[in-house]
Coordinates of C-alpha atoms in Angstrom, one line a residue:
Chain J
M1 CA 52.6 15.4 22.5
I2 CA 50.1 12.6 22.1
D3 CA 50.7 10.2 19.1
W4 CA 47.2 10.2 17.6
S5 CA 47.7 7.5 14.9
G6 CA 47.2 4.6 17.3
Y7 CA 44.1 6.1 18.7
L8 CA 42.7 6.9 15.3
T9 CA 43.1 3.2 14.4
L10 CA 41.2 2.4 17.6
I11 CA 38.3 4.7 16.6
L12 CA 38.3 3.3 13.0
E13 CA 38.0 -0.2 14.4
G14 CA 35.0 1.1 16.4
A15 CA 33.6 2.5 13.2
L16 CA 33.7 -0.9 11.7
V17 CA 31.8 -2.4 14.6
T18 CA 29.2 0.4 14.3
L19 CA 28.9 -0.3 10.6
Q20 CA 28.5 -4.0 11.2
L21 CA 25.8 -3.4 13.7
T22 CA 24.0 -1.0 11.4
V23 CA 24.1 -3.3 8.4
M24 CA 23.1 -6.4 10.3
G25 CA 20.6 -4.6 12.5
S26 CA 19.0 -3.0 9.3
A27 CA 18.8 -6.4 7.7
L28 CA 17.0 -7.9 10.7
A29 CA 14.8 -4.7 10.9
L30 CA 13.8 -5.1 7.3
V31 CA 12.8 -8.7 7.7
M32 CA 10.8 -7.9 10.8
A33 CA 9.2 -4.9 9.1
F34 CA 7.8 -7.0 6.3
L35 CA 6.8 -9.9 8.6
A36 CA 5.0 -7.7 11.1
G37 CA 3.8 -5.1 8.6
L38 CA 2.2 -7.6 6.3
G39 CA 1.2 -9.6 9.3
R40 CA -1.0 -6.7 10.5
L41 CA -2.8 -6.9 7.1
S42 CA -3.4 -10.6 7.3
R43 CA -6.9 -12.0 7.2
F44 CA -6.1 -14.3 10.1
F45 CA -6.8 -12.9 13.5
I46 CA -4.0 -14.7 15.2
V47 CA -1.4 -13.4 12.7
R48 CA -2.7 -9.8 13.1
A49 CA -2.6 -10.2 16.9
L50 CA 0.9 -11.5 17.0
A51 CA 2.2 -8.7 14.7
T52 CA 0.4 -6.0 16.6
T53 CA 1.7 -7.3 19.9
Y54 CA 5.3 -7.3 18.6
I55 CA 5.0 -3.8 17.2
E56 CA 3.3 -2.2 20.3
F57 CA 5.7 -3.9 22.6
F58 CA 8.9 -2.9 20.9
R59 CA 7.7 0.6 20.2
G60 CA 6.4 1.0 23.7
T61 CA 9.6 0.1 25.6
S62 CA 13.0 1.7 25.6
I63 CA 15.8 0.4 23.4
F64 CA 18.1 0.5 26.5
V65 CA 15.8 -1.8 28.5
Q66 CA 15.4 -4.1 25.4
L67 CA 19.2 -4.3 25.0
F68 CA 19.8 -5.0 28.7
W69 CA 17.1 -7.6 28.6
V70 CA 18.5 -9.4 25.6
Y71 CA 22.0 -9.3 27.0
F72 CA 21.6 -9.8 30.7
V73 CA 18.2 -11.5 31.2
L74 CA 18.1 -14.0 28.3
P75 CA 21.1 -15.9 29.7
F76 CA 18.8 -16.8 32.6
A77 CA 16.5 -18.5 30.1
G78 CA 19.6 -20.4 28.8
L79 CA 20.2 -18.1 25.8
T80 CA 23.6 -16.4 26.0
L81 CA 24.4 -14.0 23.2
T82 CA 27.6 -12.2 22.3
P83 CA 27.4 -8.5 22.7
L84 CA 27.3 -8.1 18.9
Q85 CA 24.4 -10.7 18.6
A86 CA 22.6 -9.0 21.4
G87 CA 23.1 -5.6 19.8
V88 CA 21.9 -6.7 16.4
L89 CA 18.9 -8.5 17.9
A90 CA 17.8 -5.5 20.1
L91 CA 18.3 -2.9 17.4
G92 CA 16.8 -5.0 14.6
L93 CA 13.7 -5.8 16.7
N94 CA 13.3 -2.2 17.9
V95 CA 13.6 -0.5 14.6
G96 CA 11.7 -3.3 12.8
A97 CA 8.7 -2.4 14.9
Y98 CA 8.7 1.1 13.6
A99 CA 9.4 0.1 10.0
A100 CA 6.5 -2.4 10.2
E101 CA 4.1 0.4 10.4
V102 CA 5.8 2.0 7.3
V103 CA 5.2 -1.2 5.4
R104 CA 1.6 -1.4 6.4
G105 CA 1.0 2.3 5.6
A106 CA 2.6 2.0 2.2
V107 CA 0.7 -1.2 1.3
K108 CA -2.6 0.5 2.3
A109 CA -1.7 3.6 0.3
V110 CA -1.8 1.6 -2.9
G111 CA -5.4 2.0 -3.9
R112 CA -8.2 -0.5 -3.5
E113 CA -8.7 -0.3 -7.3
Q114 CA -5.4 -2.1 -7.9
T115 CA -6.5 -5.0 -5.7
E116 CA -9.9 -5.0 -7.6
A117 CA -8.1 -5.2 -10.9
C118 CA -6.1 -8.2 -9.6
V119 CA -9.3 -9.9 -8.5
A120 CA -10.8 -9.3 -11.9
L121 CA -7.7 -10.8 -13.5
N122 CA -7.9 -13.8 -11.1
L123 CA -4.5 -13.3 -9.4
S124 CA -4.1 -15.2 -6.1
R125 CA -3.5 -13.2 -2.9
Y126 CA 0.2 -13.9 -3.1
Q127 CA 0.5 -12.9 -6.7
R128 CA -1.4 -9.6 -6.0
M129 CA 1.0 -8.7 -3.3
R130 CA 4.2 -9.9 -5.1
H131 CA 3.5 -8.5 -8.6
V132 CA 1.2 -5.5 -8.1
I133 CA 0.9 -4.1 -4.6
L134 CA 4.5 -4.4 -3.3
P135 CA 6.2 -3.0 -6.4
Q136 CA 4.1 0.1 -6.0
A137 CA 4.4 0.2 -2.2
L138 CA 8.2 -0.1 -2.1
P139 CA 9.0 3.4 -3.5
L140 CA 6.6 4.8 -0.9
M141 CA 8.4 3.1 1.9
L142 CA 11.9 4.2 1.0
P143 CA 12.0 7.8 2.4
T144 CA 10.8 6.5 5.8
F145 CA 13.1 3.5 5.7
C146 CA 15.9 6.0 5.2
N147 CA 14.8 7.7 8.4
N148 CA 14.7 4.3 10.2
A149 CA 18.1 3.3 9.0
I150 CA 19.6 6.5 10.3
E151 CA 17.8 6.1 13.6
L152 CA 19.3 2.7 13.8
L153 CA 22.8 3.9 13.1
K154 CA 22.6 6.5 15.8
G155 CA 20.9 3.9 18.1
T156 CA 24.0 1.7 17.8
A157 CA 25.7 3.9 20.4
V158 CA 23.7 2.3 23.2
V159 CA 25.6 -1.0 22.7
S160 CA 28.7 0.6 24.2
L161 CA 26.8 0.0 27.5
I162 CA 27.1 -3.7 27.1
S163 CA 30.9 -3.3 26.4
L164 CA 30.7 -3.7 22.6
T165 CA 33.6 -1.7 21.2
D166 CA 31.7 0.5 18.8
L167 CA 32.5 4.0 17.8
T168 CA 31.2 5.6 21.0
F169 CA 32.9 3.0 23.2
Q170 CA 36.2 3.6 21.5
A171 CA 35.9 7.3 21.8
Q172 CA 35.4 6.9 25.6
V173 CA 38.5 4.7 25.7
V174 CA 40.6 7.3 23.8
R175 CA 39.3 10.0 26.1
A176 CA 40.1 8.0 29.2
Q177 CA 43.6 7.3 28.0
T178 CA 44.6 10.7 26.6
G179 CA 42.5 13.0 28.8
N180 CA 41.5 14.8 25.6
T181 CA 37.7 15.1 25.0
L182 CA 37.5 17.4 22.0
I183 CA 39.4 15.3 19.4
P184 CA 37.9 11.8 19.9
F185 CA 34.3 13.1 20.2
T186 CA 34.7 15.5 17.2
T187 CA 36.1 12.6 15.2
I188 CA 33.2 10.3 16.0
L189 CA 30.7 13.1 15.4
I190 CA 32.0 13.5 11.9
L191 CA 32.1 9.7 11.4
Y192 CA 28.5 9.3 12.5
F193 CA 27.5 12.1 10.2
A194 CA 29.4 10.7 7.3
M195 CA 27.7 7.3 7.7
A196 CA 24.3 8.8 8.0
W197 CA 25.0 10.9 5.0
S198 CA 25.9 7.9 2.9
I199 CA 22.7 6.2 4.0
S200 CA 20.8 9.2 2.7
I201 CA 22.5 9.3 -0.6
G202 CA 22.2 5.5 -1.1
M203 CA 18.5 5.6 -0.3
R204 CA 17.8 8.6 -2.6
W205 CA 19.5 6.8 -5.4
L206 CA 17.4 3.7 -4.8
E207 CA 14.2 5.8 -4.6
R208 CA 15.0 7.4 -8.0
R209 CA 15.6 4.1 -9.6
M210 CA 12.5 2.5 -8.2
S211 CA 10.1 5.3 -9.0
R212 CA 11.4 5.8 -12.5
S213 CA 8.9 3.6 -14.2
L214 CA 6.0 5.1 -12.2
D215 CA 6.8 8.5 -13.5
G216 CA 6.6 7.3 -17.0
V217 CA 10.2 8.0 -18.1
R218 CA 11.0 4.5 -18.9
T219 CA 12.5 3.9 -22.4
Chain N
M1 CA -33.1 -23.7 -26.2
A2 CA -29.8 -23.1 -24.4
S3 CA -29.8 -22.5 -20.7
P4 CA -28.7 -19.1 -19.2
I5 CA -25.0 -18.6 -18.6
I6 CA -25.9 -16.2 -15.7
R7 CA -28.8 -16.9 -13.4
I8 CA -29.4 -14.3 -10.7
D9 CA -32.0 -15.4 -8.2
N10 CA -33.5 -13.1 -5.6
I11 CA -30.2 -11.3 -4.8
V12 CA -30.2 -8.9 -1.8
K13 CA -27.3 -6.6 -1.1
R14 CA -27.2 -4.4 2.0
Y15 CA -24.6 -1.9 3.2
G16 CA -25.6 -1.5 6.9
P17 CA -29.2 -0.1 6.9
L18 CA -29.0 0.7 3.1
T19 CA -30.5 -1.8 0.8
V20 CA -28.9 -1.5 -2.7
L21 CA -30.3 -4.6 -4.3
D22 CA -33.7 -5.7 -3.2
G23 CA -34.5 -9.2 -4.3
L24 CA -33.2 -8.9 -7.8
S25 CA -33.6 -11.7 -10.3
M26 CA -32.4 -11.9 -13.9
D27 CA -31.1 -14.4 -16.5
V28 CA -28.5 -13.8 -19.2
M29 CA -28.2 -16.1 -22.2
P30 CA -24.8 -17.1 -23.6
G31 CA -23.6 -14.5 -26.1
E32 CA -26.2 -12.0 -25.1
K33 CA -25.1 -8.3 -25.0
L34 CA -26.9 -6.5 -22.1
A35 CA -27.0 -2.8 -21.3
L36 CA -27.8 -1.9 -17.7
I37 CA -29.1 1.7 -17.4
G38 CA -30.7 3.7 -14.7
P39 CA -30.0 6.5 -12.2
S40 CA -27.0 6.5 -9.9
G41 CA -27.5 4.4 -6.9
S42 CA -29.9 2.1 -8.7
G43 CA -27.7 -0.9 -8.2
K44 CA -26.5 -1.5 -11.7
T45 CA -22.8 -1.2 -10.9
T46 CA -23.3 -3.2 -7.8
I47 CA -24.6 -6.2 -9.8
L48 CA -21.4 -6.1 -12.0
R49 CA -19.2 -5.9 -8.9
I50 CA -21.1 -8.8 -7.3
L51 CA -20.6 -10.9 -10.5
M52 CA -16.9 -10.1 -10.3
T53 CA -16.9 -11.2 -6.7
L54 CA -15.7 -7.8 -5.6
E55 CA -18.7 -7.6 -3.2
T56 CA -20.3 -10.1 -1.0
I57 CA -24.1 -10.7 -1.1
S58 CA -26.5 -10.5 1.8
G59 CA -28.9 -13.1 0.3
G60 CA -29.9 -15.0 -2.7
H61 CA -28.1 -17.2 -5.3
I62 CA -26.1 -16.6 -8.4
E63 CA -25.3 -19.3 -10.9
V64 CA -22.6 -18.7 -13.5
D65 CA -22.0 -21.3 -16.3
G66 CA -24.0 -23.9 -14.4
E67 CA -22.2 -23.5 -11.1
Q68 CA -23.0 -21.5 -7.9
L69 CA -20.8 -18.4 -7.7
Y70 CA -20.9 -17.6 -4.0
H71 CA -21.7 -21.1 -2.8
M72 CA -20.2 -24.5 -3.3
K73 CA -21.7 -28.0 -2.8
K74 CA -20.8 -29.6 0.5
G75 CA -22.5 -33.0 0.4
A76 CA -26.1 -32.2 -0.1
D77 CA -25.9 -28.7 1.3
L78 CA -24.5 -25.4 0.0
A79 CA -21.6 -23.8 1.9
P80 CA -20.2 -20.3 1.3
A81 CA -17.5 -20.4 -1.4
D82 CA -13.9 -20.6 -0.4
E83 CA -11.0 -18.9 -2.1
A84 CA -10.3 -21.9 -4.4
H85 CA -13.9 -22.0 -5.6
L86 CA -13.9 -18.2 -6.2
H87 CA -10.6 -18.6 -8.1
R88 CA -12.1 -21.2 -10.4
M89 CA -15.3 -19.1 -11.0
R90 CA -13.3 -15.9 -11.7
K91 CA -11.7 -17.6 -14.7
K92 CA -15.1 -17.3 -16.4
I93 CA -15.5 -13.6 -15.9
G94 CA -13.5 -10.5 -16.8
M95 CA -14.1 -6.8 -16.0
V96 CA -13.2 -3.4 -17.3
F97 CA -13.4 -0.6 -14.8
Q98 CA -14.5 3.0 -15.0
H99 CA -11.0 4.2 -13.9
F100 CA -9.1 1.6 -16.0
N101 CA -7.1 0.3 -12.9
L102 CA -4.0 -0.4 -15.1
F103 CA -0.8 -1.3 -13.2
P104 CA 1.2 1.9 -13.3
H105 CA 4.5 0.2 -12.7
K106 CA 4.2 -2.0 -15.7
C107 CA 4.4 -1.2 -19.4
V108 CA 1.3 -1.7 -21.6
L109 CA 2.5 -5.1 -22.8
D110 CA 3.2 -6.4 -19.3
N111 CA -0.2 -5.2 -18.2
V112 CA -1.7 -7.5 -20.7
T113 CA 0.6 -10.5 -20.3
L114 CA 0.8 -10.5 -16.5
A115 CA -2.4 -12.5 -15.7
P116 CA -2.2 -15.0 -18.6
I117 CA 1.4 -15.9 -17.5
L118 CA 0.6 -16.0 -13.8
T119 CA -2.9 -17.6 -13.8
Q120 CA -2.9 -19.7 -17.0
G121 CA 0.7 -20.8 -17.1
V122 CA 1.0 -19.3 -20.7
K123 CA 4.7 -19.0 -21.8
K124 CA 6.0 -15.5 -22.0
A125 CA 6.6 -15.5 -25.7
D126 CA 3.1 -16.9 -26.4
A127 CA 1.5 -14.4 -24.0
E128 CA 3.2 -11.5 -25.7
K129 CA 2.2 -12.7 -29.2
R130 CA -1.4 -12.9 -28.1
A131 CA -1.1 -9.6 -26.3
M132 CA 0.2 -7.9 -29.4
E133 CA -2.8 -9.2 -31.4
L134 CA -5.2 -7.8 -28.8
L135 CA -3.3 -4.5 -28.6
D136 CA -3.4 -4.3 -32.4
M137 CA -7.2 -4.9 -32.3
V138 CA -7.7 -2.0 -29.9
G139 CA -5.2 0.1 -31.8
M140 CA -2.6 0.3 -29.1
A141 CA 0.2 -2.0 -30.6
D142 CA 2.5 1.0 -31.1
K143 CA 2.3 1.9 -27.4
A144 CA 3.2 -1.6 -26.1
K145 CA 6.3 -0.4 -24.4
S146 CA 4.8 2.8 -22.9
V147 CA 3.8 3.0 -19.3
P148 CA 0.2 4.0 -18.4
A149 CA 1.3 7.4 -17.2
Q150 CA 2.2 8.2 -20.8
L151 CA -1.3 7.4 -22.2
S152 CA -4.5 9.4 -22.5
G153 CA -7.6 8.1 -20.7
G154 CA -9.0 6.6 -23.9
Q155 CA -5.8 4.8 -24.6
K156 CA -5.7 3.5 -21.1
Q157 CA -9.2 2.2 -21.4
R158 CA -8.4 0.4 -24.6
V159 CA -5.4 -1.2 -23.0
A160 CA -7.6 -2.2 -20.1
I161 CA -10.0 -3.9 -22.5
A162 CA -7.2 -5.8 -24.2
R163 CA -5.9 -6.8 -20.7
A164 CA -9.3 -8.3 -19.8
L165 CA -9.7 -10.0 -23.1
A166 CA -6.3 -11.7 -22.8
L167 CA -7.8 -14.2 -20.3
S168 CA -10.5 -15.1 -22.8
P169 CA -13.4 -15.0 -20.3
K170 CA -16.8 -16.3 -21.2
I171 CA -18.4 -13.2 -19.7
M172 CA -17.2 -9.6 -19.8
L173 CA -18.4 -6.9 -17.5
F174 CA -18.0 -3.2 -18.6
D175 CA -18.6 -0.7 -15.7
E176 CA -19.1 2.8 -17.1
V177 CA -16.0 2.4 -19.2
T178 CA -16.4 5.9 -20.7
S179 CA -17.6 7.9 -17.7
A180 CA -14.1 9.0 -16.7
L181 CA -13.0 10.0 -20.2
D182 CA -12.9 13.5 -21.8
P183 CA -15.8 13.8 -24.3
E184 CA -13.5 13.7 -27.3
L185 CA -11.9 10.4 -26.2
V186 CA -15.2 8.5 -25.7
E187 CA -15.6 7.7 -29.3
E188 CA -12.4 5.7 -29.7
V189 CA -13.3 3.4 -26.8
L190 CA -16.9 3.0 -28.0
N191 CA -15.7 2.0 -31.5
V192 CA -13.5 -0.7 -30.0
M193 CA -16.4 -2.0 -28.0
K194 CA -18.9 -1.9 -30.9
R195 CA -16.5 -4.0 -32.9
L196 CA -16.0 -6.4 -30.0
A197 CA -19.8 -6.8 -29.6
A198 CA -20.3 -7.4 -33.3
E199 CA -17.5 -9.9 -33.7
S200 CA -17.4 -11.9 -30.4
D201 CA -19.8 -14.4 -29.0
M202 CA -18.8 -13.5 -25.5
T203 CA -21.6 -12.7 -23.1
M204 CA -21.3 -9.0 -22.2
L205 CA -22.9 -6.8 -19.5
L206 CA -22.5 -3.1 -19.9
V207 CA -23.3 -0.4 -17.4
T208 CA -23.5 2.9 -19.2
H209 CA -24.9 6.4 -19.4
E210 CA -24.3 6.6 -23.1
M211 CA -27.8 5.8 -24.3
G212 CA -27.0 5.9 -28.0
F213 CA -24.2 3.5 -27.5
A214 CA -26.4 1.2 -25.3
S215 CA -28.9 1.2 -28.2
D216 CA -26.2 0.1 -30.8
F217 CA -24.5 -2.3 -28.5
A218 CA -27.2 -4.3 -26.7
D219 CA -29.6 -7.0 -27.6
R220 CA -31.5 -6.2 -24.4
V221 CA -31.7 -3.2 -22.2
L222 CA -32.5 -3.3 -18.5
F223 CA -33.7 -0.2 -16.7
F224 CA -32.7 -0.3 -13.0
D225 CA -34.2 1.9 -10.3
R226 CA -33.8 1.5 -6.5
G227 CA -32.3 -2.0 -6.7
K228 CA -34.9 -3.5 -9.0
I229 CA -35.3 -4.0 -12.7
V230 CA -38.2 -1.7 -13.6
E231 CA -38.4 -2.4 -17.3
E232 CA -36.5 -4.5 -19.8
G233 CA -36.7 -5.1 -23.5
K234 CA -35.1 -4.5 -26.9
P235 CA -33.3 -1.2 -27.2
Q236 CA -35.9 0.2 -29.6
E237 CA -38.7 -0.6 -27.2
I238 CA -37.0 0.9 -24.1
F239 CA -35.7 4.0 -25.8
R240 CA -38.5 4.8 -28.2
N241 CA -41.5 3.4 -26.3
P242 CA -40.8 3.1 -22.6
R243 CA -43.9 1.8 -20.8
Q244 CA -43.0 2.6 -17.2
E245 CA -43.3 6.1 -16.0
R246 CA -39.9 5.9 -14.1
T247 CA -38.2 4.9 -17.3
Q248 CA -39.8 7.8 -19.2
T249 CA -38.8 10.3 -16.5
F250 CA -35.2 9.0 -16.5
L251 CA -34.9 9.1 -20.3
R252 CA -36.4 12.6 -20.4
K253 CA -33.8 13.8 -17.9
I254 CA -30.9 12.2 -19.8
I255 CA -32.1 13.8 -23.0
A256 CA -32.4 17.2 -21.3
A257 CA -28.8 16.8 -20.0
G258 CA -27.7 16.6 -23.6
H259 CA -27.0 12.9 -24.0
R260 CA -28.0 11.6 -27.4
V261 CA -30.5 8.7 -27.7

């Protein structure tokens, strides 16, 4: 008989790494999404060009290649990252590129008329964005952000390729040591699903909270 | 005699091959109430949008309150206005839109206080006090905590009027403010505006299809057609005794369509 408790601890440790990657990767992705998404709407050509280049490049190349590049190639340029740093950087930049288009789309979906009202009220460009456009665009972004966060969570599995001990890596370890495939992979299947499910629930809660005043049910 | 608060000099506005305003000139005196009437596409809304700096111009000059609107002095020459200049000029002008354009994520009170707090540095408490006075004037004080989605069109438009007034502009622009309303809601908005016109010394420009209202509201009526002012005069002259054939045709059509004059 195999004593599974030690192996379970191993897998849970992996879950913690996956969680870390997801949270930090999402944080970076969020920052990049707003930088590049709003950058694409800038009135300055150079800002638009930079944002577009970033988005097209990271959407257009594979996350595997990006990760290997960050981890194995950057050291040649004098920048050596830990596997966790490399993982967060690659995942955050990759998913951020997709999410940037979500930001842009949502901002554009808030009608022109709102901007015109802001001009008539003499709000500055920053004030328009901060107080009028973004508060209305955010609830529009959330459902797709939820998709992006789940994609990122599932994408974290690729970091096992640069020897980061995430959920998938640990399952491989357990499989190699016990010879059992069913139990470790079923366990991580359930754990991935549970994490994705909690992201969904959290996002749905946020969405309800944010769109409440727009539906007119504010007291 | 006082000098005009708005001086429009030979304005041209083109959208690609389409010329909307074709060398339009007009002056508006301080405190004057103007009604701009005419068929759709005649350029009357465009002139309001140009004054609010929502459009650019293809040619000509506009002076508002003694200063160029779209140009600024650069030494002896005039240069296109930058954002800071436009910001300064917009302080003088307010606008109420056909579709209200209220901020749906903010309650009525916040809709009115947002701009004074952000652009004039008014303290929140003072802004709210002033906002409540204005909301009271338009009969919306009891809805201060409602969000726009809970209001009827007429109520929304009255809030929009209060919101524009909160900045105390010298010039107010009203762009077909009753066109998007159900017929039974038009009256409440017109009543607010009639009172406003009678009590305030603000300069007001109104684009409307409500001829009866234009007649009550305005000191002077301008009839627009194809980007030009075809005829202008006191309401009685324009509505009772139009000289130009195009004005006569337009008014006949309006009456036939059931609008009161």
